[in-house]
CSV table of C-alpha atoms in Angstrom, one decimal:
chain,number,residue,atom,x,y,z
B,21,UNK,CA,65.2,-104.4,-106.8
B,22,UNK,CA,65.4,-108.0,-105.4
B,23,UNK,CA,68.8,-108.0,-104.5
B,24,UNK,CA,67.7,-108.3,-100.8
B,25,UNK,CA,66.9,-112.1,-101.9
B,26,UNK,CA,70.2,-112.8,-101.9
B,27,UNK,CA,71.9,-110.5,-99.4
B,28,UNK,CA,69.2,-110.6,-96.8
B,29,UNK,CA,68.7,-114.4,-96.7
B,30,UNK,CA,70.5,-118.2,-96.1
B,31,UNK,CA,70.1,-120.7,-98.1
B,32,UNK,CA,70.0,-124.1,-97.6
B,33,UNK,CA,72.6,-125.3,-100.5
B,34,UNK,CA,74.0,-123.7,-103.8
B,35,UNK,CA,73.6,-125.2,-107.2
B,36,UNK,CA,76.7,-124.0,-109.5
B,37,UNK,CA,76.8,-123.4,-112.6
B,38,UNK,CA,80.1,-124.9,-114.2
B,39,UNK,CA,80.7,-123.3,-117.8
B,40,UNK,CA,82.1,-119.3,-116.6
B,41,UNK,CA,80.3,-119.9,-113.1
B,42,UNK,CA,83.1,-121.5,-111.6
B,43,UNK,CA,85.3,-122.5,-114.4
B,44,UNK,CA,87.0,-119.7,-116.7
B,45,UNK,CA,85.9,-121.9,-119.9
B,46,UNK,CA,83.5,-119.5,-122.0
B,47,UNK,CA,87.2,-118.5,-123.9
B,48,UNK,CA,87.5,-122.0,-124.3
B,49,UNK,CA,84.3,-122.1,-125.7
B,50,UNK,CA,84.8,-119.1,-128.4
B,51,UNK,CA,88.3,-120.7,-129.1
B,52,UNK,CA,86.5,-124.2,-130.0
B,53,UNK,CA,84.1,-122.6,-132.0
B,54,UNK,CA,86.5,-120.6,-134.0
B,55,UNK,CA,88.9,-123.7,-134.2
B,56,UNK,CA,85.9,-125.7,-135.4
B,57,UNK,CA,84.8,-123.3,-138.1
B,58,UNK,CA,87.9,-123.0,-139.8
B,59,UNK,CA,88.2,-126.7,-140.0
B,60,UNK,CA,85.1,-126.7,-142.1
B,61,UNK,CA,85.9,-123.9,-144.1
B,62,UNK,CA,83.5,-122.0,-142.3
B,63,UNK,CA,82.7,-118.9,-141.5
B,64,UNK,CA,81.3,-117.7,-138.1
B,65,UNK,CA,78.1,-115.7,-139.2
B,66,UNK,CA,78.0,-112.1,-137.4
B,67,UNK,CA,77.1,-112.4,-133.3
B,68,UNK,CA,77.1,-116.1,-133.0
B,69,UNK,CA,79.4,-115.9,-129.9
B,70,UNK,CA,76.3,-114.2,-127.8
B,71,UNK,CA,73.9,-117.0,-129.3
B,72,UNK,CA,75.5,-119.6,-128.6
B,73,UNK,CA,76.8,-118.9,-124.8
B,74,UNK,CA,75.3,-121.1,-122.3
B,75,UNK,CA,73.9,-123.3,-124.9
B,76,UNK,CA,74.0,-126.9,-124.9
B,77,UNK,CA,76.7,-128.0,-126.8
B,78,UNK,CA,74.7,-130.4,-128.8
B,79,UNK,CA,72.7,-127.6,-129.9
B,80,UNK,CA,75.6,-125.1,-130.7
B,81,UNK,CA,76.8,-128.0,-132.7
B,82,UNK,CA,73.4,-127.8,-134.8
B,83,UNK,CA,73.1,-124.0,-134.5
B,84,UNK,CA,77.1,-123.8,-136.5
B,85,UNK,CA,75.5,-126.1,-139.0
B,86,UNK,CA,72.4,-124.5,-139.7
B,87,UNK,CA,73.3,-120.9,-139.7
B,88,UNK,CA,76.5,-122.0,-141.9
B,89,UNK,CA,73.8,-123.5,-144.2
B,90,UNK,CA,75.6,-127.2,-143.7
B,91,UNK,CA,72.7,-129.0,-141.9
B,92,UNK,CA,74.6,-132.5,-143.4
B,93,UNK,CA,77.6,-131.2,-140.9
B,94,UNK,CA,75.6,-131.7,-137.5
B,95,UNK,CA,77.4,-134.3,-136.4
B,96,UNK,CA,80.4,-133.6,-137.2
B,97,UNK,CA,80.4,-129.8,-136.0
B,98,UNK,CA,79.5,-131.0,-132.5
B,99,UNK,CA,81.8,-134.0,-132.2
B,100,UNK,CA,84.8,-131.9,-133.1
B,101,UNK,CA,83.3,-128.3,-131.2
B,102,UNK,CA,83.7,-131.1,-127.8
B,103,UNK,CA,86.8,-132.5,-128.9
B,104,UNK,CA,88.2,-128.8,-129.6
B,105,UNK,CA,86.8,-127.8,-126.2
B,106,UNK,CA,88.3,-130.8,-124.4
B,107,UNK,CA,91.9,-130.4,-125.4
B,108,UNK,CA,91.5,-126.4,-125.0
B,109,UNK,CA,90.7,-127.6,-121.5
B,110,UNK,CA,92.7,-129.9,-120.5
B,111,UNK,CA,95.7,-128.0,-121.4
B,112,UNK,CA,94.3,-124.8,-119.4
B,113,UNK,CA,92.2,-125.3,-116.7
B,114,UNK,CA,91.3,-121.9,-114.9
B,115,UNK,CA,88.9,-121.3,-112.0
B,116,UNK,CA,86.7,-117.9,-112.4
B,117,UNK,CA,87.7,-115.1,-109.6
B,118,UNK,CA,86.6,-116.0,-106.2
B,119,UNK,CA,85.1,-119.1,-107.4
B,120,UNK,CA,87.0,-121.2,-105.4
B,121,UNK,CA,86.7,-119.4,-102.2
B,122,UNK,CA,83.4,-119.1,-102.2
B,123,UNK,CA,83.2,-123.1,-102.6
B,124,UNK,CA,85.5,-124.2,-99.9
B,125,UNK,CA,83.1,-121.7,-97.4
B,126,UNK,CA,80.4,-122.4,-98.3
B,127,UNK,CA,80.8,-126.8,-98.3
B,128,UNK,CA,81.6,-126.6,-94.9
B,129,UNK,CA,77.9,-125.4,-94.3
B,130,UNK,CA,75.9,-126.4,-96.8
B,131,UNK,CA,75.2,-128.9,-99.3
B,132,UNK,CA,76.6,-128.2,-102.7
B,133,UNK,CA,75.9,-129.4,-106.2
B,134,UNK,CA,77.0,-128.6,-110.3
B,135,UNK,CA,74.1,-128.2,-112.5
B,136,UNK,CA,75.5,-128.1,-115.9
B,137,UNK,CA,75.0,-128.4,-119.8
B,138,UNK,CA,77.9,-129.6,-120.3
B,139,UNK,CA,79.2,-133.4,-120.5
B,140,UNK,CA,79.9,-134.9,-117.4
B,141,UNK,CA,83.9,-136.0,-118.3
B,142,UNK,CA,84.3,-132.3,-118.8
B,143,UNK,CA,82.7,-131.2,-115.7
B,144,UNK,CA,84.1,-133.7,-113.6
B,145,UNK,CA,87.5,-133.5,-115.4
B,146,UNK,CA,87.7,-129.4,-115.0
B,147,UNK,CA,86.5,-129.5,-111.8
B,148,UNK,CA,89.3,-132.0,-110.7
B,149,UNK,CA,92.1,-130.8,-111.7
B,150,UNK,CA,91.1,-127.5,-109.8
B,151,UNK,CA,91.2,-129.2,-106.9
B,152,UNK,CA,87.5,-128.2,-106.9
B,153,UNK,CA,85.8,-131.3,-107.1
B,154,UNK,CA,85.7,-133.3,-103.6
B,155,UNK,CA,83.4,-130.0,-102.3
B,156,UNK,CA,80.6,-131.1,-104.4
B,157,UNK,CA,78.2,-133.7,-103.5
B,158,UNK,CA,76.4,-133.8,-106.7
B,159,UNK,CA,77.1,-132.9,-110.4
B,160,UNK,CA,73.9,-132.8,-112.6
B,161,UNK,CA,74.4,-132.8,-116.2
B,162,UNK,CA,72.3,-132.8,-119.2
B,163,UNK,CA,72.1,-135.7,-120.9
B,164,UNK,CA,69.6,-138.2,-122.4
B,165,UNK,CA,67.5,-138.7,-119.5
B,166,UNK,CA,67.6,-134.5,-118.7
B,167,UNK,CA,67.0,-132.2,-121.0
B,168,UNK,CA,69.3,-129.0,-121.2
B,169,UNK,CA,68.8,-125.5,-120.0
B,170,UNK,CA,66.5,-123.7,-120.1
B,171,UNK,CA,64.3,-126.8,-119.3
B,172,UNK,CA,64.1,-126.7,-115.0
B,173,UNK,CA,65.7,-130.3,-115.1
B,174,UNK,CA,68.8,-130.2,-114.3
B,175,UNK,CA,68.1,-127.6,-111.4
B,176,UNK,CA,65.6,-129.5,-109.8
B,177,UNK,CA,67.1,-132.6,-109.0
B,178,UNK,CA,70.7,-130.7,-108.3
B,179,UNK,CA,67.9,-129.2,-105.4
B,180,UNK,CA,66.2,-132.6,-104.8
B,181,UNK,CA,69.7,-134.2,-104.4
B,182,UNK,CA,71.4,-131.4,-102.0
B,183,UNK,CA,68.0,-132.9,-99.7
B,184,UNK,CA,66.2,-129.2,-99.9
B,185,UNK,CA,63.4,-127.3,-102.1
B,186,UNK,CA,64.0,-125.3,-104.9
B,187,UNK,CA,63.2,-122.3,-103.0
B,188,UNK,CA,65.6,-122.9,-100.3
B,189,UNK,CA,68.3,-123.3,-102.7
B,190,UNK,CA,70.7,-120.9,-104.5
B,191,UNK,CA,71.1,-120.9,-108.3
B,192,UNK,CA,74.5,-119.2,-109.4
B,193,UNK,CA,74.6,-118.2,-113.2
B,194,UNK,CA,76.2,-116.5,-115.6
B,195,UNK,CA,73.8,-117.2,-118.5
B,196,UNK,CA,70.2,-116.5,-119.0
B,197,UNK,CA,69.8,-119.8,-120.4
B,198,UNK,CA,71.1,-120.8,-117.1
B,199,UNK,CA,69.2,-118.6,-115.3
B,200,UNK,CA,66.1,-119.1,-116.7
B,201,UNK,CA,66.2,-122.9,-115.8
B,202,UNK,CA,66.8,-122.4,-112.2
B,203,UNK,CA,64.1,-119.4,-112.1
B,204,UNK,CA,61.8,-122.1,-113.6
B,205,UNK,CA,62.8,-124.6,-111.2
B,206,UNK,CA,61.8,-122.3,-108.2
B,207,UNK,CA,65.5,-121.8,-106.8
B,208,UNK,CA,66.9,-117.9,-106.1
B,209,UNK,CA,69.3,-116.7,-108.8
B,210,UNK,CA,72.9,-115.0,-108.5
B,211,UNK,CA,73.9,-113.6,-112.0
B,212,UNK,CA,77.4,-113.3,-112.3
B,213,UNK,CA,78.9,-110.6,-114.8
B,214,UNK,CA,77.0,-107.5,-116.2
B,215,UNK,CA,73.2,-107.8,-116.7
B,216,UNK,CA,71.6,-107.3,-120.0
B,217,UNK,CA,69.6,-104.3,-121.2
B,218,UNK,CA,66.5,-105.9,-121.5
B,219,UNK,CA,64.1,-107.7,-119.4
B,220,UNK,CA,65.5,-111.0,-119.3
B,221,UNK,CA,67.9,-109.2,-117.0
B,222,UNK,CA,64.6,-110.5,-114.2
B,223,UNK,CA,64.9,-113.4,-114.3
B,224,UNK,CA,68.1,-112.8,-112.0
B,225,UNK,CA,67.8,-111.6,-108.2
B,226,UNK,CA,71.1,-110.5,-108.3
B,227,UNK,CA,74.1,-109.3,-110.6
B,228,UNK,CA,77.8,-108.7,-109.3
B,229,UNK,CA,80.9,-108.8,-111.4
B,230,UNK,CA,82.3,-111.6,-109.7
B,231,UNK,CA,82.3,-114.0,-107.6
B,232,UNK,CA,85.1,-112.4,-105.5
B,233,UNK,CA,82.8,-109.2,-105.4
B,234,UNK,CA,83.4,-107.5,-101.5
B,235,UNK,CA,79.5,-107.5,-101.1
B,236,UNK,CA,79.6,-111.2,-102.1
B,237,UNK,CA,82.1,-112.3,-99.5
B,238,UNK,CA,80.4,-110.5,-97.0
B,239,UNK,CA,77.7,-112.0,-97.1
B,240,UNK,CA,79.0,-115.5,-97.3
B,241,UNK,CA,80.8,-114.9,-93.8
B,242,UNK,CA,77.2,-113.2,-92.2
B,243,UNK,CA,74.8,-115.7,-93.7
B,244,UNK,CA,77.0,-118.9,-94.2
B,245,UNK,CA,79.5,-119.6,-92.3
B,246,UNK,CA,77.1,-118.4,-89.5
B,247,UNK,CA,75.7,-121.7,-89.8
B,248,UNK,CA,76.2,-124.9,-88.3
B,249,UNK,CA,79.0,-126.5,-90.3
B,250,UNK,CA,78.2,-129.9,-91.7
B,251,UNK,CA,80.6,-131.8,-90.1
B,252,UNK,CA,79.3,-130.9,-86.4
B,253,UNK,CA,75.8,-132.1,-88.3
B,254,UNK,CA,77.4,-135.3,-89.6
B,255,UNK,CA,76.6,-134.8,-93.2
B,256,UNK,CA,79.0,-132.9,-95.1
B,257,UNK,CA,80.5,-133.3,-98.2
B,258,UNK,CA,81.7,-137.5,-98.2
B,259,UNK,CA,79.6,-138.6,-95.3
């Protein structure tokens, strides 16, 4: 069990997750996808929903084209999945439980940063109009110059950014694609939701059911806001 590298230890800065990390958007997601589909005159093959969470959506855009057998649709599948997405979220915008909480704590005391698949209008956007935005310093996205999870990108330079190692820094997931990019990058991983069966469930340290978990908030009040806060340090969040 490694769950004592997360309860037992500080770290230096969290890296979120956006996508069902902090934003209630996987829904969103499945809705897009749906609405997309039947657009096309498609039909969703059988378990697409668990292959294509957490993955860019570039690639879920190819992945509804090639298991529909409509590789000539690529583009067209992923422009409208995002524009589907877009307008699902703009109209809807919905923090996950205890996400926000956890963020306003934990930016007084540490550096925080997004790490994130998705594009950065959406992240930024959803993130604003939480009210969620000004506590991050950083928001890494995959994009041309980064590939996606599970490459270590995107996790690395959120870490390299926030001014600390990979190890010192705390991944929180609710994807293994997600996870498995900040496992390869070197940072700690918090799982959020119910692990899976098999092994991949490893490459998380922890698992809780949410963010708003008691264990969870506990330990944010023993080994965060122990700290220093950032403002008495003169570099917090805007500085």
């Amino acid at each position: 069990m490694t769950a004592h590298r997360i309860l037992a230890w500080s770290p230096s800065a969290i890296v979120f997750d956006c996508d069902g990390t902090l934003m209630d958007t996987e829904r969103h997601w499945m809705e897009a996808r749906s609405i997309t589909f039947r657009s096309f005159g498609l039909k969703p093959p059988a378990g697409f929903a668990e292959r294509a969470k957490g993955v860019h959506y570039a690639e879920c855009g190819a992945l509804m084209a090639e298991e529909t057998g409509k590789p000539d649709l690529v583009d067209d599948l992923t422009a409208a999945l995002l524009d589907n997405f877009m307008a699902l979220v703009h109209e809807e915008p919905v923090t996950m439980p205890g996400a926000a909480t956890l963020v306003r704590l934990a930016a007084r005391y540490l550096p925080l940063a997004v790490a994130s698949n998705c594009p950065r209008e959406m992240v930024e956007s959803c993130l604003d109009r939480a009210g969620l935005l000004p506590f991050f310093g950083h928001v890494v996205v995959a994009g041309e110059d980064v590939p996606p999870k599970p490459r270590p990108e995107v996790y690395q330079i959120a870490a390299r950014l926030c001014g600390v190692p990979p190890q010192d820094a705390l991944a929180v997931e609710d994807s293994l694609t997600g996870a498995e990019s900040a496992r390869r990058a070197g940072l700690r991983v918090l799982g959020i939701g119910s692990p899976p069966a098999d092994r991949s469930a490893e490459q998380v340290d922890l698992w809780v059911e949410s963010l708003a978990v008691p264990e969870l908030t506990t330990w944010a009040r023993d080994r965060i806001a122990s700290r220093t806060p950032l403002a008495d340090r003169g570099d917090g969040p805007g500085d």
